[in-house]
Amino acid sequence: MTTPLACSPIHIVEDDDAVRQALVFLIESWGGTVVAHRSAEDYLAANASLSSSQTPACLLLDLHLGGQNGAELLEQLYRGHYPSPVIILTAHADGDLAERALRAGAHQVIEKPFRSNDLITAISDILESSSTP
């Protein structure tokens, strides 16, 4: 049986190297494929060259990035009709940026630190719901 994570790549935008590496390890250990990005700008550059068949299954997005913040990136993506569900990861889930991200179209906000199973469940639920007609 394949897990919901065994689909198109899950993209991560996280500026903290240790957190980004831990997220990659976690998702890959659950059978997922990951493409990790250090900044919003790195993600936008990579996203511009993706074909429609390479669209991320899900985007995990940190809010507090160096340069453009996660809420600004999300607003920019959804202005262009971004097709992938987005989960926000933040240490400040009750802050203005988290509210702004939800208004922009984020599917869920998960507060750091979080339990690994909670993140995997959130990703799986989103992937299962987006694959059902």
mmCIF file of N, CA and C in Angstrom:
data_model
loop_
_atom_site.group_PDB
_atom_site.id
_atom_site.type_symbol
_atom_site.label_atom_id
_atom_site.label_comp_id
_atom_site.label_asym_id
_atom_site.label_seq_id
_atom_site.Cartn_x
_atom_site.Cartn_y
_atom_site.Cartn_z
ATOM 1 N N MET A 1 0.842 -1.185 0.000
ATOM 2 C CA MET A 1 0.000 0.000 0.000
ATOM 3 C C MET A 1 0.885 1.245 0.000
ATOM 4 N N THR A 2 0.576 2.194 -0.869
ATOM 5 C CA THR A 2 1.363 3.417 -0.891
ATOM 6 C C THR A 2 0.764 4.428 0.072
ATOM 7 N N THR A 3 1.621 5.229 0.652
ATOM 8 C CA THR A 3 1.158 6.270 1.556
ATOM 9 C C THR A 3 0.821 7.506 0.743
ATOM 10 N N PRO A 4 0.001 8.407 1.297
ATOM 11 C CA PRO A 4 -0.304 9.642 0.580
ATOM 12 C C PRO A 4 0.956 10.453 0.274
ATOM 13 N N LEU A 5 2.010 10.248 1.064
ATOM 14 C CA LEU A 5 3.228 11.016 0.841
ATOM 15 C C LEU A 5 3.989 10.548 -0.390
ATOM 16 N N ALA A 6 3.675 9.358 -0.895
ATOM 17 C CA ALA A 6 4.372 8.822 -2.067
ATOM 18 C C ALA A 6 3.702 9.343 -3.334
ATOM 19 N N CYS A 7 3.821 10.629 -3.568
ATOM 20 C CA CYS A 7 3.202 11.264 -4.727
ATOM 21 C C CYS A 7 4.171 12.309 -5.261
ATOM 22 N N SER A 8 3.644 13.317 -5.889
ATOM 23 C CA SER A 8 4.492 14.409 -6.362
ATOM 24 C C SER A 8 5.305 14.960 -5.200
ATOM 25 N N PRO A 9 6.395 15.625 -5.498
ATOM 26 C CA PRO A 9 7.241 16.119 -4.406
ATOM 27 C C PRO A 9 6.523 17.101 -3.492
ATOM 28 N N ILE A 10 6.913 17.047 -2.251
ATOM 29 C CA ILE A 10 6.498 18.029 -1.263
ATOM 30 C C ILE A 10 7.625 19.056 -1.209
ATOM 31 N N HIS A 11 7.282 20.309 -1.416
ATOM 32 C CA HIS A 11 8.290 21.365 -1.381
ATOM 33 C C HIS A 11 8.288 22.023 -0.008
ATOM 34 N N ILE A 12 9.471 22.397 0.431
ATOM 35 C CA ILE A 12 9.660 23.047 1.722
ATOM 36 C C ILE A 12 10.383 24.363 1.480
ATOM 37 N N VAL A 13 9.887 25.442 2.085
ATOM 38 C CA VAL A 13 10.612 26.709 2.096
ATOM 39 C C VAL A 13 10.874 27.035 3.560
ATOM 40 N N GLU A 14 12.122 26.905 3.963
ATOM 41 C CA GLU A 14 12.542 27.084 5.363
ATOM 42 C C GLU A 14 13.972 27.608 5.358
ATOM 43 N N ASP A 15 14.195 28.750 6.010
ATOM 44 C CA ASP A 15 15.528 29.342 5.987
ATOM 45 C C ASP A 15 16.480 28.772 7.032
ATOM 46 N N ASP A 16 15.962 28.103 8.040
ATOM 47 C CA ASP A 16 16.814 27.502 9.070
ATOM 48 C C ASP A 16 17.310 26.143 8.569
ATOM 49 N N ASP A 17 18.622 26.031 8.368
ATOM 50 C CA ASP A 17 19.196 24.805 7.802
ATOM 51 C C ASP A 17 18.827 23.561 8.596
ATOM 52 N N ALA A 18 18.922 23.633 9.922
ATOM 53 C CA ALA A 18 18.652 22.459 10.760
ATOM 54 C C ALA A 18 17.187 22.043 10.658
ATOM 55 N N VAL A 19 16.289 23.007 10.687
ATOM 56 C CA VAL A 19 14.856 22.699 10.584
ATOM 57 C C VAL A 19 14.547 22.133 9.201
ATOM 58 N N ARG A 20 15.095 22.755 8.164
ATOM 59 C CA ARG A 20 14.864 22.277 6.798
ATOM 60 C C ARG A 20 15.343 20.838 6.639
ATOM 61 N N GLN A 21 16.548 20.544 7.131
ATOM 62 C CA GLN A 21 17.086 19.185 7.031
ATOM 63 C C GLN A 21 16.241 18.192 7.821
ATOM 64 N N ALA A 22 15.761 18.603 8.994
ATOM 65 C CA ALA A 22 14.916 17.716 9.800
ATOM 66 C C ALA A 22 13.593 17.427 9.083
ATOM 67 N N LEU A 23 13.014 18.434 8.445
ATOM 68 C CA LEU A 23 11.769 18.232 7.698
ATOM 69 C C LEU A 23 11.980 17.291 6.517
ATOM 70 N N VAL A 24 13.082 17.472 5.813
ATOM 71 C CA VAL A 24 13.397 16.578 4.690
ATOM 72 C C VAL A 24 13.521 15.149 5.191
ATOM 73 N N PHE A 25 14.268 14.957 6.261
ATOM 74 C CA PHE A 25 14.463 13.614 6.818
ATOM 75 C C PHE A 25 13.128 13.002 7.233
ATOM 76 N N LEU A 26 12.306 13.767 7.928
ATOM 77 C CA LEU A 26 11.012 13.272 8.402
ATOM 78 C C LEU A 26 10.133 12.823 7.237
ATOM 79 N N ILE A 27 9.982 13.663 6.249
ATOM 80 C CA ILE A 27 9.086 13.339 5.132
ATOM 81 C C ILE A 27 9.628 12.176 4.314
ATOM 82 N N GLU A 28 10.933 12.160 4.082
ATOM 83 C CA GLU A 28 11.522 11.038 3.340
ATOM 84 C C GLU A 28 11.402 9.735 4.118
ATOM 85 N N SER A 29 11.494 9.794 5.442
ATOM 86 C CA SER A 29 11.363 8.571 6.240
ATOM 87 C C SER A 29 9.944 8.011 6.184
ATOM 88 N N TRP A 30 8.981 8.833 5.801
ATOM 89 C CA TRP A 30 7.594 8.393 5.631
ATOM 90 C C TRP A 30 7.268 8.108 4.167
ATOM 91 N N GLY A 31 8.293 8.041 3.326
ATOM 92 C CA GLY A 31 8.089 7.664 1.932
ATOM 93 C C GLY A 31 7.869 8.807 0.970
ATOM 94 N N GLY A 32 8.024 10.027 1.440
ATOM 95 C CA GLY A 32 7.802 11.176 0.574
ATOM 96 C C GLY A 32 9.040 11.590 -0.192
ATOM 97 N N THR A 33 8.815 12.325 -1.250
ATOM 98 C CA THR A 33 9.883 12.949 -2.022
ATOM 99 C C THR A 33 9.855 14.434 -1.700
ATOM 100 N N VAL A 34 11.026 15.004 -1.460
ATOM 101 C CA VAL A 34 11.094 16.385 -0.986
ATOM 102 C C VAL A 34 12.010 17.215 -1.880
ATOM 103 N N VAL A 35 11.601 18.446 -2.110
ATOM 104 C CA VAL A 35 12.464 19.453 -2.717
ATOM 105 C C VAL A 35 12.504 20.610 -1.723
ATOM 106 N N ALA A 36 13.699 20.925 -1.230
ATOM 107 C CA ALA A 36 13.837 21.939 -0.185
ATOM 108 C C ALA A 36 14.443 23.222 -0.744
ATOM 109 N N HIS A 37 13.948 24.337 -0.229
ATOM 110 C CA HIS A 37 14.396 25.663 -0.659
ATOM 111 C C HIS A 37 14.739 26.487 0.577
ATOM 112 N N ARG A 38 15.767 27.301 0.456
ATOM 113 C CA ARG A 38 16.273 28.104 1.571
ATOM 114 C C ARG A 38 15.515 29.421 1.745
ATOM 115 N N SER A 39 14.888 29.909 0.686
ATOM 116 C CA SER A 39 14.231 31.219 0.761
ATOM 117 C C SER A 39 13.058 31.277 -0.217
ATOM 118 N N ALA A 40 12.249 32.310 -0.039
ATOM 119 C CA ALA A 40 11.139 32.539 -0.967
ATOM 120 C C ALA A 40 11.675 32.769 -2.373
ATOM 121 N N GLU A 41 12.760 33.511 -2.461
ATOM 122 C CA GLU A 41 13.348 33.809 -3.763
ATOM 123 C C GLU A 41 13.850 32.540 -4.450
ATOM 124 N N ASP A 42 14.483 31.644 -3.682
ATOM 125 C CA ASP A 42 14.935 30.360 -4.242
ATOM 126 C C ASP A 42 13.748 29.544 -4.750
ATOM 127 N N TYR A 43 12.669 29.537 -3.970
ATOM 128 C CA TYR A 43 11.484 28.786 -4.376
ATOM 129 C C TYR A 43 10.889 29.358 -5.663
ATOM 130 N N LEU A 44 10.769 30.671 -5.738
ATOM 131 C CA LEU A 44 10.195 31.289 -6.934
ATOM 132 C C LEU A 44 11.031 30.982 -8.173
ATOM 133 N N ALA A 45 12.340 31.017 -8.031
ATOM 134 C CA ALA A 45 13.217 30.708 -9.165
ATOM 135 C C ALA A 45 13.021 29.263 -9.616
ATOM 136 N N ALA A 46 12.951 28.341 -8.663
ATOM 137 C CA ALA A 46 12.755 26.923 -9.002
ATOM 138 C C ALA A 46 11.354 26.686 -9.558
ATOM 139 N N ASN A 47 10.354 27.329 -8.988
ATOM 140 C CA ASN A 47 8.965 27.141 -9.396
ATOM 141 C C ASN A 47 8.734 27.631 -10.824
ATOM 142 N N ALA A 48 9.460 28.644 -11.235
ATOM 143 C CA ALA A 48 9.291 29.202 -12.579
ATOM 144 C C ALA A 48 9.647 28.193 -13.663
ATOM 145 N N SER A 49 10.524 27.255 -13.332
ATOM 146 C CA SER A 49 10.959 26.293 -14.347
ATOM 147 C C SER A 49 10.243 24.944 -14.253
ATOM 148 N N LEU A 50 9.261 24.824 -13.353
ATOM 149 C CA LEU A 50 8.537 23.562 -13.213
ATOM 150 C C LEU A 50 7.467 23.421 -14.287
ATOM 151 N N SER A 51 7.339 22.221 -14.810
ATOM 152 C CA SER A 51 6.227 21.940 -15.720
ATOM 153 C C SER A 51 5.004 21.599 -14.874
ATOM 154 N N SER A 52 3.841 21.551 -15.494
ATOM 155 C CA SER A 52 2.619 21.255 -14.735
ATOM 156 C C SER A 52 2.659 19.861 -14.120
ATOM 157 N N SER A 53 3.390 18.940 -14.720
ATOM 158 C CA SER A 53 3.487 17.594 -14.143
ATOM 159 C C SER A 53 4.426 17.550 -12.940
ATOM 160 N N GLN A 54 5.180 18.627 -12.713
ATOM 161 C CA GLN A 54 6.096 18.689 -11.577
ATOM 162 C C GLN A 54 5.551 19.566 -10.455
ATOM 163 N N THR A 55 4.300 19.943 -10.547
ATOM 164 C CA THR A 55 3.695 20.796 -9.533
ATOM 165 C C THR A 55 3.793 20.120 -8.171
ATOM 166 N N PRO A 56 4.195 20.867 -7.142
ATOM 167 C CA PRO A 56 4.284 20.263 -5.809
ATOM 168 C C PRO A 56 2.938 19.706 -5.349
ATOM 169 N N ALA A 57 2.985 18.572 -4.670
ATOM 170 C CA ALA A 57 1.773 18.012 -4.080
ATOM 171 C C ALA A 57 1.318 18.874 -2.915
ATOM 172 N N CYS A 58 2.295 19.486 -2.251
ATOM 173 C CA CYS A 58 2.031 20.303 -1.076
ATOM 174 C C CYS A 58 3.247 21.196 -0.860
ATOM 175 N N LEU A 59 3.024 22.365 -0.302
ATOM 176 C CA LEU A 59 4.112 23.276 0.042
ATOM 177 C C LEU A 59 4.088 23.510 1.542
ATOM 178 N N LEU A 60 5.219 23.237 2.202
ATOM 179 C CA LEU A 60 5.399 23.576 3.613
ATOM 180 C C LEU A 60 6.172 24.881 3.643
ATOM 181 N N LEU A 61 5.599 25.887 4.255
ATOM 182 C CA LEU A 61 6.140 27.238 4.157
ATOM 183 C C LEU A 61 6.332 27.859 5.532
ATOM 184 N N ASP A 62 7.571 28.218 5.838
ATOM 185 C CA ASP A 62 7.867 28.962 7.059
ATOM 186 C C ASP A 62 7.433 30.408 6.841
ATOM 187 N N LEU A 63 6.930 31.048 7.880
ATOM 188 C CA LEU A 63 6.505 32.439 7.732
ATOM 189 C C LEU A 63 7.657 33.419 7.837
ATOM 190 N N HIS A 64 8.569 33.171 8.753
ATOM 191 C CA HIS A 64 9.643 34.127 9.024
ATOM 192 C C HIS A 64 10.900 33.708 8.282
ATOM 193 N N LEU A 65 11.032 34.219 7.077
ATOM 194 C CA LEU A 65 12.172 33.919 6.215
ATOM 195 C C LEU A 65 13.016 35.180 6.086
ATOM 196 N N GLY A 66 14.285 35.011 5.785
ATOM 197 C CA GLY A 66 15.095 36.169 5.433
ATOM 198 C C GLY A 66 14.613 36.684 4.087
ATOM 199 N N GLY A 67 14.538 37.970 3.903
ATOM 200 C CA GLY A 67 14.011 38.512 2.645
ATOM 201 C C GLY A 67 12.493 38.505 2.673
ATOM 202 N N GLN A 68 11.888 38.066 1.587
ATOM 203 C CA GLN A 68 10.433 38.017 1.486
ATOM 204 C C GLN A 68 9.890 37.035 2.516
ATOM 205 N N ASN A 69 8.850 37.435 3.277
ATOM 206 C CA ASN A 69 8.297 36.510 4.275
ATOM 207 C C ASN A 69 7.306 35.550 3.626
ATOM 208 N N GLY A 70 6.935 34.531 4.392
ATOM 209 C CA GLY A 70 6.076 33.482 3.869
ATOM 210 C C GLY A 70 4.697 33.961 3.446
ATOM 211 N N ALA A 71 4.137 34.925 4.172
ATOM 212 C CA ALA A 71 2.817 35.444 3.810
ATOM 213 C C ALA A 71 2.880 36.182 2.476
ATOM 214 N N GLU A 72 3.940 36.952 2.266
ATOM 215 C CA GLU A 72 4.106 37.653 0.989
ATOM 216 C C GLU A 72 4.266 36.658 -0.159
ATOM 217 N N LEU A 73 5.053 35.613 0.077
ATOM 218 C CA LEU A 73 5.230 34.584 -0.950
ATOM 219 C C LEU A 73 3.895 33.925 -1.281
ATOM 220 N N LEU A 74 3.136 33.577 -0.256
ATOM 221 C CA LEU A 74 1.845 32.922 -0.469
ATOM 222 C C LEU A 74 0.899 33.815 -1.264
ATOM 223 N N GLU A 75 0.842 35.090 -0.916
ATOM 224 C CA GLU A 75 -0.014 36.024 -1.661
ATOM 225 C C GLU A 75 0.420 36.095 -3.129
ATOM 226 N N GLN A 76 1.709 36.138 -3.357
ATOM 227 C CA GLN A 76 2.224 36.185 -4.725
ATOM 228 C C GLN A 76 1.872 34.907 -5.490
ATOM 229 N N LEU A 77 2.026 33.760 -4.850
ATOM 230 C CA LEU A 77 1.718 32.488 -5.507
ATOM 231 C C LEU A 77 0.243 32.393 -5.871
ATOM 232 N N TYR A 78 -0.634 32.739 -4.935
ATOM 233 C CA TYR A 78 -2.063 32.605 -5.199
ATOM 234 C C TYR A 78 -2.591 33.650 -6.177
ATOM 235 N N ARG A 79 -1.899 34.791 -6.309
ATOM 236 C CA ARG A 79 -2.277 35.744 -7.373
ATOM 237 C C ARG A 79 -2.083 35.093 -8.739
ATOM 238 N N GLY A 80 -1.115 34.172 -8.815
ATOM 239 C CA GLY A 80 -0.865 33.454 -10.059
ATOM 240 C C GLY A 80 -1.615 32.142 -10.140
ATOM 241 N N HIS A 81 -2.632 31.963 -9.300
ATOM 242 C CA HIS A 81 -3.471 30.756 -9.292
ATOM 243 C C HIS A 81 -2.658 29.504 -8.961
ATOM 244 N N TYR A 82 -1.903 29.569 -7.893
ATOM 245 C CA TYR A 82 -1.068 28.461 -7.437
ATOM 246 C C TYR A 82 -1.941 27.251 -7.119
ATOM 247 N N PRO A 83 -1.644 26.082 -7.698
ATOM 248 C CA PRO A 83 -2.539 24.932 -7.569
ATOM 249 C C PRO A 83 -2.329 24.065 -6.332
ATOM 250 N N SER A 84 -1.231 24.238 -5.622
ATOM 251 C CA SER A 84 -0.887 23.295 -4.549
ATOM 252 C C SER A 84 -1.362 23.777 -3.184
ATOM 253 N N PRO A 85 -1.777 22.841 -2.325
ATOM 254 C CA PRO A 85 -2.130 23.215 -0.956
ATOM 255 C C PRO A 85 -0.885 23.642 -0.184
ATOM 256 N N VAL A 86 -1.083 24.559 0.769
ATOM 257 C CA VAL A 86 0.030 25.114 1.538
ATOM 258 C C VAL A 86 -0.235 24.940 3.025
ATOM 259 N N ILE A 87 0.783 24.442 3.728
ATOM 260 C CA ILE A 87 0.768 24.362 5.188
ATOM 261 C C ILE A 87 1.817 25.340 5.694
ATOM 262 N N ILE A 88 1.409 26.216 6.582
ATOM 263 C CA ILE A 88 2.315 27.193 7.182
ATOM 264 C C ILE A 88 2.920 26.598 8.446
ATOM 265 N N LEU A 89 4.227 26.748 8.586
ATOM 266 C CA LEU A 89 4.941 26.339 9.793
ATOM 267 C C LEU A 89 5.493 27.604 10.435
ATOM 268 N N THR A 90 5.152 27.839 11.702
ATOM 269 C CA THR A 90 5.592 29.069 12.351
ATOM 270 C C THR A 90 5.680 28.904 13.857
ATOM 271 N N ALA A 91 6.553 29.667 14.459
ATOM 272 C CA ALA A 91 6.647 29.693 15.917
ATOM 273 C C ALA A 91 5.604 30.639 16.509
ATOM 274 N N HIS A 92 4.930 31.402 15.660
ATOM 275 C CA HIS A 92 3.967 32.409 16.124
ATOM 276 C C HIS A 92 2.629 32.226 15.410
ATOM 277 N N ALA A 93 1.934 31.146 15.738
ATOM 278 C CA ALA A 93 0.688 30.813 15.045
ATOM 279 C C ALA A 93 -0.425 31.814 15.304
ATOM 280 N N ASP A 94 -0.301 32.592 16.361
ATOM 281 C CA ASP A 94 -1.354 33.558 16.660
ATOM 282 C C ASP A 94 -0.990 34.965 16.188
ATOM 283 N N GLY A 95 0.065 35.093 15.412
ATOM 284 C CA GLY A 95 0.521 36.402 14.960
ATOM 285 C C GLY A 95 -0.173 36.891 13.706
ATOM 286 N N ASP A 96 0.096 38.151 13.384
ATOM 287 C CA ASP A 96 -0.512 38.787 12.212
ATOM 288 C C ASP A 96 -0.137 38.092 10.908
ATOM 289 N N LEU A 97 1.127 37.635 10.797
ATOM 290 C CA LEU A 97 1.542 36.970 9.557
ATOM 291 C C LEU A 97 0.780 35.667 9.340
ATOM 292 N N ALA A 98 0.525 34.922 10.417
ATOM 293 C CA ALA A 98 -0.228 33.668 10.295
ATOM 294 C C ALA A 98 -1.653 33.952 9.831
ATOM 295 N N GLU A 99 -2.276 34.968 10.403
ATOM 296 C CA GLU A 99 -3.626 35.349 9.975
ATOM 297 C C GLU A 99 -3.625 35.792 8.515
ATOM 298 N N ARG A 100 -2.616 36.549 8.148
ATOM 299 C CA ARG A 100 -2.491 37.013 6.760
ATOM 300 C C ARG A 100 -2.339 35.822 5.809
ATOM 301 N N ALA A 101 -1.551 34.827 6.213
ATOM 302 C CA ALA A 101 -1.345 33.635 5.380
ATOM 303 C C ALA A 101 -2.642 32.851 5.213
ATOM 304 N N LEU A 102 -3.421 32.723 6.277
ATOM 305 C CA LEU A 102 -4.707 32.025 6.180
ATOM 306 C C LEU A 102 -5.658 32.775 5.249
ATOM 307 N N ARG A 103 -5.686 34.094 5.363
ATOM 308 C CA ARG A 103 -6.537 34.894 4.464
ATOM 309 C C ARG A 103 -6.087 34.756 3.011
ATOM 310 N N ALA A 104 -4.782 34.578 2.815
ATOM 311 C CA ALA A 104 -4.246 34.446 1.450
ATOM 312 C C ALA A 104 -4.545 33.079 0.848
ATOM 313 N N GLY A 105 -4.923 32.096 1.689
ATOM 314 C CA GLY A 105 -5.289 30.793 1.144
ATOM 315 C C GLY A 105 -4.579 29.590 1.726
ATOM 316 N N ALA A 106 -3.746 29.791 2.751
ATOM 317 C CA ALA A 106 -3.090 28.643 3.381
ATOM 318 C C ALA A 106 -4.153 27.689 3.915
ATOM 319 N N HIS A 107 -3.883 26.399 3.801
ATOM 320 C CA HIS A 107 -4.837 25.391 4.260
ATOM 321 C C HIS A 107 -4.786 25.193 5.765
ATOM 322 N N GLN A 108 -3.609 25.379 6.338
ATOM 323 C CA GLN A 108 -3.452 25.104 7.765
ATOM 324 C C GLN A 108 -2.210 25.816 8.277
ATOM 325 N N VAL A 109 -2.226 26.167 9.567
ATOM 326 C CA VAL A 109 -1.056 26.715 10.247
ATOM 327 C C VAL A 109 -0.686 25.745 11.355
ATOM 328 N N ILE A 110 0.571 25.335 11.369
ATOM 329 C CA ILE A 110 1.070 24.434 12.406
ATOM 330 C C ILE A 110 2.147 25.177 13.179
ATOM 331 N N GLU A 111 1.974 25.201 14.492
ATOM 332 C CA GLU A 111 2.910 25.939 15.342
ATOM 333 C C GLU A 111 4.133 25.102 15.686
ATOM 334 N N LYS A 112 5.303 25.728 15.559
ATOM 335 C CA LYS A 112 6.569 25.109 15.961
ATOM 336 C C LYS A 112 6.751 25.352 17.452
ATOM 337 N N PRO A 113 7.319 24.445 18.169
ATOM 338 C CA PRO A 113 7.669 23.094 17.747
ATOM 339 C C PRO A 113 6.402 22.238 17.649
ATOM 340 N N PHE A 114 6.442 21.251 16.789
ATOM 341 C CA PHE A 114 5.291 20.374 16.594
ATOM 342 C C PHE A 114 5.754 18.929 16.690
ATOM 343 N N ARG A 115 4.803 18.044 16.908
ATOM 344 C CA ARG A 115 5.121 16.610 16.916
ATOM 345 C C ARG A 115 5.169 16.124 15.478
ATOM 346 N N SER A 116 6.121 15.261 15.208
ATOM 347 C CA SER A 116 6.299 14.731 13.849
ATOM 348 C C SER A 116 5.013 14.136 13.303
ATOM 349 N N ASN A 117 4.332 13.348 14.120
ATOM 350 C CA ASN A 117 3.093 12.704 13.664
ATOM 351 C C ASN A 117 2.015 13.722 13.303
ATOM 352 N N ASP A 118 1.986 14.849 14.022
ATOM 353 C CA ASP A 118 0.991 15.878 13.703
ATOM 354 C C ASP A 118 1.230 16.459 12.310
ATOM 355 N N LEU A 119 2.492 16.690 11.965
ATOM 356 C CA LEU A 119 2.801 17.217 10.638
ATOM 357 C C LEU A 119 2.494 16.189 9.558
ATOM 358 N N ILE A 120 2.908 14.947 9.773
ATOM 359 C CA ILE A 120 2.656 13.897 8.778
ATOM 360 C C ILE A 120 1.152 13.711 8.574
ATOM 361 N N THR A 121 0.385 13.734 9.658
ATOM 362 C CA THR A 121 -1.073 13.612 9.554
ATOM 363 C C THR A 121 -1.660 14.777 8.765
ATOM 364 N N ALA A 122 -1.200 15.988 9.041
ATOM 365 C CA ALA A 122 -1.705 17.161 8.322
ATOM 366 C C ALA A 122 -1.404 17.063 6.832
ATOM 367 N N ILE A 123 -0.178 16.678 6.494
ATOM 368 C CA ILE A 123 0.193 16.529 5.079
ATOM 369 C C ILE A 123 -0.654 15.437 4.429
ATOM 370 N N SER A 124 -0.756 14.289 5.090
ATOM 371 C CA SER A 124 -1.531 13.165 4.540
ATOM 372 C C SER A 124 -2.984 13.550 4.316
ATOM 373 N N ASP A 125 -3.584 14.232 5.295
ATOM 374 C CA ASP A 125 -4.987 14.652 5.168
ATOM 375 C C ASP A 125 -5.181 15.585 3.976
ATOM 376 N N ILE A 126 -4.279 16.530 3.815
ATOM 377 C CA ILE A 126 -4.388 17.475 2.700
ATOM 378 C C ILE A 126 -4.211 16.759 1.368
ATOM 379 N N LEU A 127 -3.236 15.856 1.305
ATOM 380 C CA LEU A 127 -2.996 15.138 0.052
ATOM 381 C C LEU A 127 -4.163 14.221 -0.294
ATOM 382 N N GLU A 128 -4.736 13.564 0.717
ATOM 383 C CA GLU A 128 -5.891 12.698 0.466
ATOM 384 C C GLU A 128 -7.097 13.515 0.011
ATOM 385 N N SER A 129 -7.336 14.655 0.647
ATOM 386 C CA SER A 129 -8.504 15.461 0.271
ATOM 387 C C SER A 129 -8.321 16.117 -1.093
ATOM 388 N N SER A 130 -7.083 16.438 -1.461
ATOM 389 C CA SER A 130 -6.883 17.059 -2.775
ATOM 390 C C SER A 130 -6.891 16.038 -3.902
ATOM 391 N N SER A 131 -6.769 14.750 -3.561
ATOM 392 C CA SER A 131 -6.798 13.722 -4.609
ATOM 393 C C SER A 131 -8.191 13.138 -4.810
ATOM 394 N N THR A 132 -9.132 13.484 -3.925
ATOM 395 C CA THR A 132 -10.501 13.000 -4.089
ATOM 396 C C THR A 132 -11.289 14.002 -4.920
ATOM 397 N N PRO A 133 -12.095 13.484 -5.838
ATOM 398 C CA PRO A 133 -12.860 14.384 -6.722
ATOM 399 C C PRO A 133 -13.902 15.182 -5.991
#
